[in-house]
């Protein structure tokens, strides 16, 4: 097994590796630490360049499974990084790239988290899992649980895109629609999990998903020739993608695999459900902003997470990276989706939001004219069918 | 430019490389030949193992573009090859793999053909293209044409899955529904192409698509460690995927990259539209069978091609490879789709048909008990939403 342990981001207490993602002492988020001296012996630029494995398991030294043979893999990771072409308003030397996470199994970046998470669950003999989700986490869990022979129960807001609900059922999951938001779905699981014997794999509830999402950051660095981009624009709901990539970059820096500064993280949310934007704007910080009211006209996408499980951590990452958070409107998202479509890219509302956010920010932020900017397209348009495109 | 030229599969006449896919002399299909001596100097197992490019353009020496810079790429190819788990009825040592072509851009294997085809069109300054399609070729053309700034016109049977029609529009294509089958859509294009200035990129109409699809074969060999599988089960509509892979394997054998025999190709079609199955069963061969009547209850999928453009060639490939063709029912396809779903794989009806076909054939065919079998999942289930899964 890779030597690893857990560290609480709040009270810094170290503990043995386990599935449970919250500190027994203080309730803080537990993240995985590795023996980087040991990792360094086999995890090098050169050794990686020789690896045939193109899935995220090529980075197995930095994943907490006991044996690589335990990996529950459906071909996740190794997604394309495509350079966007002249976006009218960016005439300078900036390179705008899009990371096509929609080409993962189950059509979204959520596959990465659940490949690792379900591998850990399977190693420990867990037989029933449950997740609250706006959609894509549910279908990803459904697929990986199916592959591992684990029973999956997914709880979705009742306005979840119906295609995604059917996708969950295709993988054999038990899907339940819940009146309310993702945290209401989470409450149903917490209320019933003991009686039902479910392990709750909700965001930051267990220690594997962040590690899986971390591979977006490692892979991006490798694709850029072990260089970090200047700016990452990321659609932020629960925020574990940001946490994962931030963790990845720190590990790569500590390993001496990359040099320089952390990329600036720009989180994008939809207007009306923007706890992170509010927290960043508020001098009092996250703890106050999280009480924000939800506007019920906000679209049912992965961005609609009124109560992120660890907003403080995401805020601190944005600040550490000299990043920011911005909200965009439904119309700006739709317009960006059509712009990407006309470049041959099918983007989900969440993915399109990154372009919308970047187009709004690029002239107001002090950005080097030769900056490398990476947008994350977390899923594809047709998951939200009908999209409402006519021409 | 890679040195290449064309050869007619019917009259064997050689000619200069061009876009037009039919022999001016006899109307036969033109395929691309390469100077394999030259290819051999850079295209080796070792050099390929060092390449960072994970798209199909890693095999550029065997693609007919003038310059690698001309590649119109959205991240096609490099799709996962996943081993299926114990399929109840296969208790022996057979390895059943599934090639996840649905993880290509636009969610189908059609991306490969159009990446190469559109690159050639762009190099030659073509500005308007048209394609008749059952759906996935149309959305792939739409995406690559959008990327290249080429105007795309797609003609689809009126019962084409509505999600795919909307996907074409998302990429900015002009989509027209036609009463009838794919060949009726093709007739509309032929009637109007001169007046409209369209280049018809229908199956085997031009020389790039087969080359793009060929990369499925090269990639498969590389993923298997430069070994060929024993059996390939492929969903066959127009048949250019089979033609492409057959061509790939012959090129790899000629280059000394792989040894041994051609894999046996098993084509799968849906009952009621099975010109290839009929041609294989008929002593008189293809030319007679192609007159088969179409059953109008056949599903509107990529398998519904009553008049394949070069049935004779596909028949000869199946025979050369000691392969066969088999038809499966709608119910068998649905059942296979659910079986794959319960392994975490989202398969289109076409992809599921390969499992259905294999499950029917495995006990009747003389197959080594340790055979390596590869099924091709050409697209994913949700393209055909609603699929009609309930549980």
XYZ file of C-alpha atoms in Angstrom:
782
model
C 0.000 0.000 0.000
C 1.065 3.570 -0.564
C 2.048 4.965 2.783
C -0.510 7.609 3.621
C -2.428 9.053 6.526
C -4.996 11.748 7.171
C -4.627 15.318 8.346
C -7.457 17.565 9.472
C -7.418 20.898 7.641
C -8.975 22.563 10.683
C -7.175 21.191 13.768
C -4.136 19.704 11.933
C -4.443 16.453 13.853
C -2.989 13.471 12.029
C -4.731 10.123 12.025
C -4.621 6.766 10.319
C -6.073 6.531 6.844
C -9.797 5.695 6.858
C -12.830 6.211 4.619
C -14.613 8.634 6.952
C -13.850 12.177 5.777
C -14.522 14.198 8.914
C -12.222 14.665 11.877
C -13.451 12.786 14.959
C -11.942 15.554 17.088
C -13.297 18.744 15.521
C -15.454 17.788 12.512
C -12.991 19.369 10.061
C -12.261 17.981 6.593
C -9.666 15.204 6.483
C -7.256 15.176 3.566
C -4.738 12.486 2.644
C -0.993 12.988 3.169
C 1.618 10.762 1.522
C 5.177 9.843 2.290
C 6.529 11.997 -0.514
C 10.090 10.723 -0.023
C 8.839 7.279 -0.950
C 6.641 8.599 -3.771
C 9.638 10.420 -5.251
C 11.511 7.165 -5.816
C 9.173 6.036 -8.606
C 7.038 9.067 -9.442
C 9.258 11.076 -11.774
C 8.747 12.930 -15.034
C 10.730 10.263 -16.784
C 8.983 7.245 -15.297
C 5.599 8.797 -16.010
C 6.512 9.422 -19.640
C 7.057 5.657 -20.024
C 3.746 4.570 -18.526
C 1.251 2.971 -20.819
C -1.701 3.433 -18.490
C -3.605 6.474 -19.719
C -6.254 6.477 -17.004
C -5.804 8.470 -13.802
C -4.323 5.331 -12.235
C -1.046 6.228 -13.948
C -0.619 8.447 -10.868
C -1.181 5.576 -8.453
C 1.624 6.540 -6.064
C -0.442 9.577 -5.122
C -3.689 7.654 -4.628
C -4.639 5.967 -1.358
C -5.531 2.446 -2.539
C -3.885 -0.575 -0.972
C -3.094 -2.265 -4.280
C -3.253 -1.019 -7.851
C -5.161 -4.225 -8.587
C -8.015 -2.862 -6.478
C -8.596 0.012 -8.897
C -12.189 0.099 -10.083
C -11.528 1.588 -13.473
C -13.766 2.310 -16.442
C -11.214 4.408 -18.342
C -11.402 7.684 -16.364
C -8.913 10.487 -16.846
C -6.581 11.105 -19.759
C -9.031 13.712 -21.087
C -8.057 16.061 -23.914
C -6.770 19.582 -23.386
C -7.819 21.619 -26.423
C -6.766 25.136 -27.275
C -9.668 27.441 -28.025
C -9.448 29.588 -31.093
C -9.553 33.396 -31.172
C -12.322 34.383 -28.818
C -13.065 37.748 -30.454
C -12.225 39.752 -27.391
C -8.863 38.129 -26.649
C -6.578 39.452 -29.365
C -3.402 39.156 -27.325
C -1.065 36.251 -26.776
C -3.107 34.564 -24.097
C -3.602 30.863 -24.560
C -7.091 29.783 -23.613
C -7.416 26.029 -23.215
C -10.376 23.855 -22.349
C -10.010 20.621 -20.422
C -12.586 18.240 -21.852
C -13.669 16.452 -18.689
C -16.925 15.519 -20.418
C -15.003 12.796 -22.213
C -14.730 10.793 -19.030
C -16.890 7.701 -18.487
C -20.446 8.792 -17.584
C -19.772 12.046 -19.428
C -18.428 14.079 -16.531
C -15.448 14.800 -14.283
C -17.300 13.043 -11.473
C -15.946 9.740 -12.802
C -12.506 10.579 -11.406
C -13.690 10.986 -7.834
C -15.753 7.845 -7.841
C -13.151 5.656 -9.482
C -10.935 6.289 -6.453
C -13.714 6.408 -3.886
C -15.363 3.177 -5.034
C -11.964 1.460 -5.175
C -11.501 2.293 -1.495
C -15.030 1.184 -0.639
C -14.533 -2.101 -2.481
C -11.200 -2.742 -0.717
C -13.013 -2.392 2.597
C -15.988 -4.563 1.681
C -18.644 -1.816 1.735
C -21.767 -3.188 0.021
C -24.209 -0.239 -0.004
C -23.551 3.402 -0.755
C -25.665 6.521 -1.057
C -25.015 9.980 -2.473
C -26.900 13.270 -2.639
C -26.236 14.851 -6.023
C -27.376 17.391 -8.585
C -26.963 14.638 -11.186
C -23.502 13.896 -12.474
C -22.087 12.604 -9.200
C -25.066 10.262 -9.000
C -24.570 8.761 -12.447
C -20.828 8.411 -11.879
C -21.329 6.684 -8.537
C -23.954 4.474 -10.169
C -21.519 3.312 -12.864
C -18.552 2.643 -10.582
C -20.681 0.985 -7.915
C -22.164 -1.251 -10.632
C -18.681 -2.161 -11.797
C -17.680 -3.055 -8.216
C -20.885 -4.929 -7.408
C -21.902 -2.365 -4.768
C -25.548 -1.347 -4.345
C -25.988 2.367 -5.104
C -28.720 4.686 -3.851
C -28.786 8.150 -5.368
C -30.862 11.075 -4.088
C -31.527 13.897 -6.514
C -33.502 17.150 -6.436
C -36.836 16.569 -8.179
C -35.909 19.003 -10.974
C -32.741 17.035 -11.863
C -32.360 16.658 -15.654
C -34.423 13.567 -16.499
C -31.783 12.147 -18.820
C -29.379 11.899 -15.889
C -32.001 10.181 -13.730
C -32.450 7.579 -16.457
C -28.682 7.203 -16.808
C -28.454 6.324 -13.092
C -31.102 3.647 -13.597
C -29.261 2.254 -16.628
C -26.379 1.486 -14.275
C -28.788 -0.233 -11.921
C -28.849 2.420 -9.205
C -31.872 3.094 -7.015
C -32.793 6.697 -7.794
C -34.992 8.806 -5.523
C -36.162 12.336 -6.292
C -36.319 14.657 -3.306
C -38.244 17.918 -3.016
C -35.643 20.587 -2.399
C -31.947 21.126 -2.920
C -28.909 18.834 -2.786
C -28.561 19.402 0.979
C -32.164 18.259 1.444
C -31.238 15.086 -0.443
C -28.224 14.764 1.847
C -30.455 15.014 4.885
C -32.586 12.094 3.677
C -29.420 9.986 3.499
C -28.176 11.027 6.944
C -31.584 10.244 8.428
C -31.756 6.786 6.896
C -28.163 5.610 6.510
C -27.841 3.740 9.807
C -31.089 1.851 9.351
C -30.242 1.088 5.703
C -26.546 0.335 6.139
C -25.491 2.933 3.569
C -22.069 4.549 3.450
C -22.619 8.230 2.561
C -20.208 9.216 -0.207
C -21.426 12.830 -0.420
C -18.940 15.654 -1.054
C -16.116 15.613 1.541
C -17.883 12.828 3.461
C -15.153 10.360 2.573
C -11.485 10.647 1.747
C -11.309 9.207 -1.775
C -13.172 11.600 -4.017
C -10.877 14.578 -3.489
C -7.938 12.298 -4.329
C -9.606 11.259 -7.576
C -10.367 14.843 -8.531
C -6.789 15.756 -7.674
C -5.725 13.900 -10.804
C -7.240 16.697 -12.923
C -4.422 18.862 -11.602
C -1.632 16.305 -12.030
C -2.798 15.465 -15.547
C -3.040 19.124 -16.507
C 0.537 19.725 -15.333
C 1.759 16.698 -17.291
C -0.125 17.783 -20.430
C 1.451 21.238 -20.204
C 4.920 19.664 -20.008
C 5.136 19.847 -16.200
C 4.288 23.497 -16.143
C 1.342 24.956 -14.257
C -1.087 27.260 -16.035
C -1.376 30.846 -14.836
C -5.123 30.725 -14.331
C -7.675 27.963 -13.826
C -11.338 28.830 -14.276
C -13.467 26.252 -12.534
C -17.245 25.878 -12.096
C -17.719 25.590 -8.371
C -20.556 23.839 -6.572
C -19.324 21.845 -3.579
C -15.753 22.873 -4.371
C -13.994 19.531 -4.088
C -12.515 19.908 -7.581
C -10.733 23.086 -6.478
C -9.611 21.413 -3.255
C -8.307 18.429 -5.231
C -6.331 20.475 -7.751
C -4.914 22.761 -5.068
C -3.736 19.665 -3.214
C -2.272 18.210 -6.424
C -0.255 21.321 -7.176
C 1.153 21.453 -3.653
C 2.171 17.805 -3.888
C 3.809 18.348 -7.293
C 5.676 21.399 -5.995
C 6.836 19.459 -2.935
C 8.004 16.631 -5.190
C 9.932 19.087 -7.363
C 7.914 18.025 -10.416
C 6.827 21.586 -11.212
C 8.163 24.988 -10.285
C 6.672 28.369 -9.683
C 3.493 29.602 -8.134
C 0.069 28.085 -7.691
C -2.240 28.894 -10.585
C -4.828 31.528 -9.709
C -8.152 29.779 -9.188
C -11.213 31.573 -10.493
C -14.440 29.985 -9.253
C -17.559 30.540 -11.302
C -21.086 30.230 -9.908
C -24.547 31.054 -11.217
C -26.167 34.296 -10.076
C -28.672 33.575 -7.329
C -26.700 30.715 -5.772
C -23.255 32.138 -5.124
C -22.167 31.431 -1.587
C -18.517 31.478 -2.600
C -18.799 34.792 -4.424
C -20.567 36.249 -1.406
C -18.005 34.856 1.014
C -15.124 36.264 -1.013
C -16.796 39.690 -1.098
C -17.659 39.699 2.576
C -15.060 40.877 5.061
C -16.593 38.572 7.649
C -15.796 35.645 5.355
C -17.371 32.326 4.703
C -19.145 31.528 7.924
C -21.495 34.445 7.459
C -22.069 34.160 3.722
C -23.104 30.544 3.895
C -26.421 31.643 5.328
C -27.327 33.121 1.936
C -30.828 32.684 0.604
C -31.290 30.532 -2.457
C -33.065 32.008 -5.444
C -35.418 29.279 -6.626
C -35.039 30.259 -10.267
C -31.404 29.061 -10.254
C -30.876 26.255 -12.787
C -30.710 22.671 -11.544
C -27.039 22.098 -12.369
C -23.969 21.103 -10.429
C -23.446 24.791 -9.590
C -26.551 24.866 -7.395
C -25.011 24.058 -4.011
C -26.328 26.645 -1.528
C -24.550 25.068 1.445
C -21.089 23.817 0.400
C -19.701 21.422 2.999
C -16.456 23.350 3.544
C -16.754 26.845 2.150
C -13.990 28.143 4.446
C -11.453 25.835 2.844
C -12.400 26.875 -0.689
C -12.273 30.554 0.277
C -8.820 30.091 1.766
C -7.608 28.346 -1.408
C -8.910 31.125 -3.657
C -7.187 33.697 -1.443
C -3.916 31.766 -1.231
C -3.837 31.501 -5.022
C -4.651 35.206 -5.517
C -7.823 34.042 -7.223
C -11.402 35.130 -7.049
C -15.003 34.030 -7.516
C -17.486 35.447 -9.970
C -21.108 34.813 -10.778
C -22.640 34.714 -14.235
C -26.226 34.836 -15.420
C -28.233 32.117 -17.152
C -28.094 34.155 -20.360
C -24.330 34.517 -20.183
C -24.044 30.765 -19.662
C -26.284 30.002 -22.649
C -24.354 32.418 -24.840
C -21.027 30.813 -23.831
C -22.478 27.363 -24.519
C -23.293 28.433 -28.085
C -19.847 30.019 -28.509
C -18.201 26.756 -27.463
C -20.590 24.774 -29.683
C -19.432 26.809 -32.663
C -15.884 25.698 -31.837
C -17.014 22.069 -31.845
C -17.138 21.734 -28.055
C -20.243 20.408 -26.295
C -20.328 22.041 -22.877
C -22.626 21.652 -19.929
C -24.006 24.801 -18.306
C -21.295 24.388 -15.646
C -18.548 24.115 -18.258
C -19.919 27.006 -20.312
C -20.050 29.107 -17.136
C -16.243 29.049 -17.047
C -16.050 30.740 -20.438
C -18.779 33.194 -19.425
C -16.861 34.005 -16.251
C -13.565 34.376 -18.073
C -15.052 36.691 -20.706
C -16.377 38.909 -17.907
C -13.177 38.914 -15.892
C -10.453 39.065 -18.494
C -10.491 42.813 -18.857
C -10.939 43.647 -15.199
C -8.264 41.358 -13.791
C -4.571 42.110 -13.972
C -3.608 39.236 -16.225
C -0.345 38.950 -18.088
C -1.107 39.255 -21.780
C 0.735 35.998 -22.397
C -1.039 34.060 -19.653
C -2.066 30.442 -20.018
C -5.686 30.035 -18.962
C -7.461 26.684 -18.558
C -11.252 26.384 -18.470
C -12.756 23.176 -17.109
C -15.643 21.694 -19.083
C -16.970 19.345 -16.435
C -19.721 17.743 -18.514
C -21.373 17.960 -21.937
C -24.419 19.829 -23.159
C -26.637 16.888 -23.974
C -26.818 15.672 -20.365
C -29.243 18.589 -19.979
C -31.357 17.679 -23.006
C -33.334 19.465 -24.287
C -30.859 22.313 -24.324
C -33.106 24.571 -26.385
C -30.864 25.231 -29.384
C -32.544 26.128 -32.619
C -31.089 27.370 -35.864
C 3.414 15.490 -46.658
C 3.253 11.793 -46.062
C 3.835 10.127 -49.384
C 0.581 8.481 -50.318
C -1.610 7.720 -53.279
C -4.896 6.005 -54.031
C -5.670 2.519 -55.205
C -9.043 1.299 -56.446
C -10.170 -1.845 -54.631
C -12.080 -2.918 -57.737
C -9.827 -2.227 -60.752
C -6.533 -1.801 -58.803
C -5.686 1.334 -60.735
C -3.390 3.691 -58.837
C -3.946 7.437 -58.878
C -2.795 10.577 -57.143
C -4.215 11.307 -53.740
C -7.455 13.320 -53.849
C -10.567 13.836 -51.728
C -12.964 12.122 -54.132
C -13.448 8.545 -52.934
C -14.636 6.808 -56.101
C -12.533 5.603 -58.994
C -12.960 7.754 -62.095
C -12.385 4.631 -64.202
C -14.741 2.077 -62.701
C -16.575 3.697 -59.770
C -14.847 1.418 -57.238
C -13.816 2.506 -53.739
C -10.474 4.286 -53.533
C -8.285 3.529 -50.525
C -5.046 5.260 -49.509
C -1.678 3.555 -49.920
C 1.468 4.795 -48.164
C 5.158 4.500 -48.800
C 5.627 2.015 -45.976
C 9.422 2.054 -46.328
C 9.338 5.721 -45.438
C 6.747 5.219 -42.698
C 8.923 2.515 -41.138
C 11.738 4.992 -40.478
C 9.800 6.848 -37.770
C 6.782 4.681 -37.027
C 8.131 2.076 -34.629
C 6.936 0.503 -31.394
C 9.619 2.387 -29.559
C 9.020 5.813 -31.085
C 5.290 5.459 -30.494
C 5.834 4.599 -26.851
C 7.574 7.981 -26.407
C 4.845 10.091 -28.018
C 2.929 12.442 -25.777
C 0.076 12.946 -28.242
C -2.757 10.710 -27.089
C -5.179 11.579 -29.902
C -5.286 9.513 -33.096
C -2.810 11.980 -34.586
C -0.069 10.057 -32.766
C -0.280 7.799 -35.842
C 0.206 10.694 -38.270
C 2.624 8.851 -40.564
C -0.298 6.646 -41.585
C -2.723 9.530 -42.185
C -2.961 11.414 -45.473
C -2.675 15.043 -44.301
C -0.074 17.343 -45.801
C 1.110 18.696 -42.467
C 0.422 17.586 -38.895
C -0.355 21.254 -38.205
C -3.413 20.881 -40.424
C -4.983 18.395 -38.035
C -8.448 19.493 -36.984
C -8.439 17.895 -33.575
C -10.883 17.963 -30.698
C -9.238 15.151 -28.717
C -10.413 12.107 -30.720
C -8.990 8.645 -30.182
C -7.104 7.301 -27.184
C -10.305 5.664 -25.961
C -10.246 3.148 -23.109
C -10.175 -0.598 -23.614
C -11.916 -2.162 -20.625
C -12.119 -5.827 -19.750
C -15.627 -7.067 -19.122
C -16.215 -9.126 -16.047
C -17.526 -12.693 -15.992
C -20.419 -12.754 -18.415
C -22.195 -15.687 -16.762
C -21.988 -17.843 -19.838
C -18.267 -17.436 -20.473
C -16.643 -19.421 -17.685
C -13.472 -20.170 -19.625
C -10.295 -18.186 -20.090
C -11.624 -15.952 -22.850
C -10.901 -12.296 -22.381
C -13.809 -10.133 -23.442
C -12.875 -6.486 -23.831
C -14.940 -3.486 -24.797
C -13.462 -0.548 -26.697
C -15.174 2.551 -25.345
C -15.500 4.584 -28.519
C -18.325 6.541 -26.901
C -15.682 8.509 -25.015
C -14.657 10.282 -28.191
C -15.665 13.904 -28.782
C -19.354 14.037 -29.818
C -19.833 10.749 -27.958
C -19.139 8.379 -30.821
C -16.489 6.698 -32.967
C -17.565 8.954 -35.849
C -15.264 11.642 -34.437
C -12.241 9.704 -35.724
C -13.346 9.697 -39.337
C -14.288 13.332 -39.388
C -11.168 14.557 -37.644
C -9.176 13.207 -40.589
C -11.755 14.002 -43.250
C -12.287 17.601 -42.146
C -8.513 18.103 -41.884
C -8.228 17.140 -45.554
C -11.170 19.348 -46.523
C -9.680 22.304 -44.645
C -6.274 21.800 -46.284
C -7.988 22.051 -49.649
C -10.124 25.081 -48.830
C -13.522 23.347 -48.980
C -16.077 25.667 -47.376
C -19.345 23.699 -47.435
C -19.943 20.042 -46.687
C -22.981 17.789 -46.483
C -23.536 14.322 -45.075
C -26.407 11.836 -44.983
C -26.408 10.131 -41.595
C -28.400 8.122 -39.100
C -27.207 10.608 -36.479
C -23.734 10.180 -35.049
C -21.863 10.922 -38.266
C -23.904 14.113 -38.555
C -23.061 15.389 -35.084
C -19.390 14.484 -35.521
C -19.194 16.264 -38.874
C -20.992 19.243 -37.315
C -18.413 19.535 -34.524
C -15.305 19.179 -36.708
C -16.680 21.439 -39.433
C -17.445 24.060 -36.757
C -13.897 23.774 -35.471
C -12.539 24.266 -39.005
C -14.923 27.090 -39.926
C -16.633 24.969 -42.585
C -20.403 25.199 -43.150
C -22.058 21.845 -42.423
C -25.349 20.534 -43.787
C -26.608 17.306 -42.298
C -29.469 15.208 -43.656
C -31.099 12.776 -41.277
C -34.020 10.341 -41.433
C -37.040 12.002 -39.812
C -37.067 9.412 -37.007
C -33.466 10.243 -35.998
C -33.110 10.496 -32.200
C -34.095 14.103 -31.393
C -31.206 14.587 -28.978
C -28.756 14.018 -31.833
C -30.589 16.487 -34.060
C -30.261 19.111 -31.343
C -26.586 18.233 -30.858
C -25.945 18.969 -34.558
C -27.592 22.367 -34.118
C -25.504 23.092 -31.022
C -22.441 22.862 -33.281
C -24.082 25.276 -35.699
C -24.915 22.757 -38.439
C -27.920 23.100 -40.732
C -29.987 19.999 -39.993
C -32.678 18.716 -42.353
C -34.965 15.773 -41.641
C -35.765 13.606 -44.649
C -38.649 11.155 -45.020
C -37.051 7.784 -45.565
C -33.758 6.053 -44.921
C -30.130 7.227 -44.938
C -29.863 6.551 -48.694
C -32.873 8.812 -49.277
C -31.023 11.524 -47.331
C -27.996 10.825 -49.521
C -30.087 11.297 -52.635
C -31.180 14.767 -51.488
C -27.508 15.721 -51.197
C -26.557 14.294 -54.578
C -29.463 16.148 -56.198
C -28.534 19.490 -54.652
C -24.785 19.417 -54.137
C -23.740 21.067 -57.407
C -26.194 23.919 -57.044
C -25.283 24.390 -53.368
C -21.529 23.884 -53.653
C -21.477 21.088 -51.083
C -18.787 18.442 -50.854
C -20.541 15.151 -50.010
C -18.680 13.457 -47.165
C -21.009 10.436 -47.022
C -19.612 6.950 -46.318
C -16.848 6.054 -48.805
C -17.548 9.249 -50.781
C -14.187 10.682 -49.779
C -10.856 9.218 -48.828
C -10.326 10.564 -45.283
C -12.952 8.912 -43.134
C -11.740 5.342 -43.588
C -8.250 6.524 -42.650
C -9.586 8.100 -39.464
C -11.513 4.955 -38.553
C -8.410 2.909 -39.283
C -6.896 4.334 -36.121
C -9.318 2.198 -34.063
C -7.324 -0.772 -35.303
C -3.870 0.730 -34.767
C -4.816 1.924 -31.291
C -6.271 -1.442 -30.354
C -3.055 -3.195 -31.409
C -0.965 -0.729 -29.398
C -3.210 -1.108 -26.326
C -2.851 -4.889 -26.522
C 0.944 -4.542 -26.595
C 1.230 -4.822 -30.393
C -0.781 -7.987 -30.500
C -3.965 -8.413 -32.497
C -7.073 -9.770 -30.798
C -8.475 -13.068 -32.021
C -11.962 -11.736 -32.655
C -13.442 -8.291 -33.224
C -17.200 -7.907 -32.903
C -18.311 -4.790 -34.714
C -21.731 -3.189 -35.279
C -21.970 -2.780 -39.023
C -24.013 -0.210 -40.909
C -22.087 1.248 -43.848
C -19.080 -0.885 -42.939
C -16.318 1.679 -43.147
C -15.160 0.867 -39.601
C -14.486 -2.723 -40.650
C -12.776 -1.544 -43.827
C -10.631 0.865 -41.799
C -9.525 -1.701 -39.228
C -8.845 -4.348 -41.871
C -6.654 -1.814 -43.663
C -4.907 -0.899 -40.383
C -4.050 -4.496 -39.601
C -2.647 -5.112 -43.084
C -0.494 -1.990 -42.768
C 0.759 -3.019 -39.320
C 1.555 -6.539 -40.565
C 3.392 -5.104 -43.596
C 5.355 -2.794 -41.276
C 6.292 -5.742 -39.061
C 4.643 -4.059 -36.059
C 2.412 -7.051 -35.343
C 2.589 -10.690 -36.229
C 0.103 -13.407 -36.907
C -3.248 -13.536 -38.551
C -5.977 -11.000 -39.121
C -8.519 -10.977 -36.304
C -11.796 -12.604 -37.264
C -14.333 -9.875 -37.891
C -17.850 -10.562 -36.702
C -20.337 -8.015 -38.036
C -23.538 -7.499 -36.099
C -26.716 -6.065 -37.627
C -30.311 -5.694 -36.435
C -32.862 -8.244 -37.657
C -34.890 -6.746 -40.481
C -32.035 -4.703 -41.950
C -29.236 -7.180 -42.483
C -27.841 -6.883 -45.989
C -24.440 -8.132 -44.840
C -25.864 -11.152 -43.048
C -27.912 -11.973 -46.126
C -24.950 -11.509 -48.460
C -22.766 -13.784 -46.333
C -25.474 -16.450 -46.321
C -26.171 -16.221 -50.031
C -24.001 -18.212 -52.414
C -24.574 -15.541 -55.044
C -22.962 -13.029 -52.715
C -23.404 -9.367 -52.104
C -24.729 -8.064 -55.387
C -27.891 -10.057 -55.008
C -28.454 -9.570 -51.302
C -28.245 -5.817 -51.505
C -31.694 -5.795 -53.052
C -33.153 -6.863 -49.701
C -36.348 -5.278 -48.486
C -36.181 -3.081 -45.425
C -38.437 -3.847 -42.498
C -39.801 -0.492 -41.407
C -39.905 -1.521 -37.747
C -36.088 -1.574 -37.621
C -34.763 0.921 -35.044
C -33.392 4.255 -36.271
C -29.762 3.587 -35.315
C -26.468 3.519 -37.163
C -27.152 -0.138 -37.993
C -30.038 0.778 -40.291
C -28.208 1.020 -43.618
C -30.209 -1.002 -46.158
C -27.907 -0.116 -49.063
C -24.276 -0.068 -47.893
C -22.087 1.722 -50.437
C -19.635 -1.161 -50.867
C -21.122 -4.357 -49.514
C -18.854 -6.497 -51.718
C -15.749 -5.152 -49.998
C -17.108 -5.799 -46.516
C -18.166 -9.324 -47.506
C -14.699 -10.034 -48.864
C -13.088 -8.759 -45.639
C -15.312 -10.932 -43.449
C -14.453 -13.935 -45.612
C -10.718 -13.194 -45.708
C -10.690 -12.939 -41.905
C -12.688 -16.175 -41.466
C -15.350 -14.017 -39.875
C -19.087 -13.889 -40.169
C -22.135 -11.669 -39.817
C -25.022 -12.171 -37.457
C -28.264 -10.377 -36.764
C -29.794 -9.763 -33.369
C -33.261 -8.702 -32.300
C -34.322 -5.465 -30.634
C -34.971 -7.423 -27.434
C -31.520 -9.000 -27.491
C -30.004 -5.538 -27.963
C -31.975 -4.083 -25.053
C -31.012 -6.975 -22.825
C -27.319 -6.547 -23.704
C -27.579 -2.806 -23.056
C -28.823 -3.538 -19.530
C -26.105 -6.161 -18.997
C -23.445 -3.617 -19.958
C -25.134 -0.943 -17.816
C -24.818 -3.241 -14.816
C -21.060 -3.342 -15.503
C -20.964 0.462 -15.510
C -20.828 0.787 -19.309
C -23.259 3.044 -21.170
C -23.757 1.507 -24.595
C -25.703 2.621 -27.619
C -27.974 0.082 -29.303
C -25.194 -0.433 -31.863
C -22.602 -1.058 -29.161
C -24.912 -3.327 -27.174
C -25.605 -5.295 -30.355
C -21.988 -6.493 -30.313
C -22.479 -8.123 -26.926
C -25.821 -9.544 -28.047
C -24.164 -10.968 -31.156
C -21.238 -12.385 -29.234
C -23.494 -14.062 -26.651
C -25.372 -15.746 -29.511
C -22.298 -16.808 -31.423
C -19.855 -17.818 -28.729
C -21.131 -21.347 -28.355
C -21.715 -22.026 -32.030
C -18.396 -20.758 -33.346
C -15.153 -22.672 -33.044
C -13.378 -20.262 -30.735
C -10.256 -21.046 -28.770
C -11.185 -21.060 -25.103
C -8.400 -18.558 -24.419
C -9.382 -16.197 -27.200
C -9.164 -12.428 -26.874
C -12.425 -10.867 -28.046
C -12.988 -7.133 -28.498
C -16.459 -5.594 -28.709
C -16.792 -2.078 -30.095
C -19.094 0.282 -28.223
C -19.494 2.908 -30.902
C -21.625 5.345 -28.901
C -23.378 5.697 -25.535
C -26.906 4.936 -24.435
C -28.062 8.448 -23.689
C -27.722 9.636 -27.283
C -30.939 7.666 -27.770
C -32.749 9.236 -24.821
C -35.249 8.216 -23.613
C -33.842 4.707 -23.508
C -36.779 3.335 -21.520
C -34.982 1.974 -18.458
C -36.964 1.681 -15.278
C -36.135 0.063 -11.993
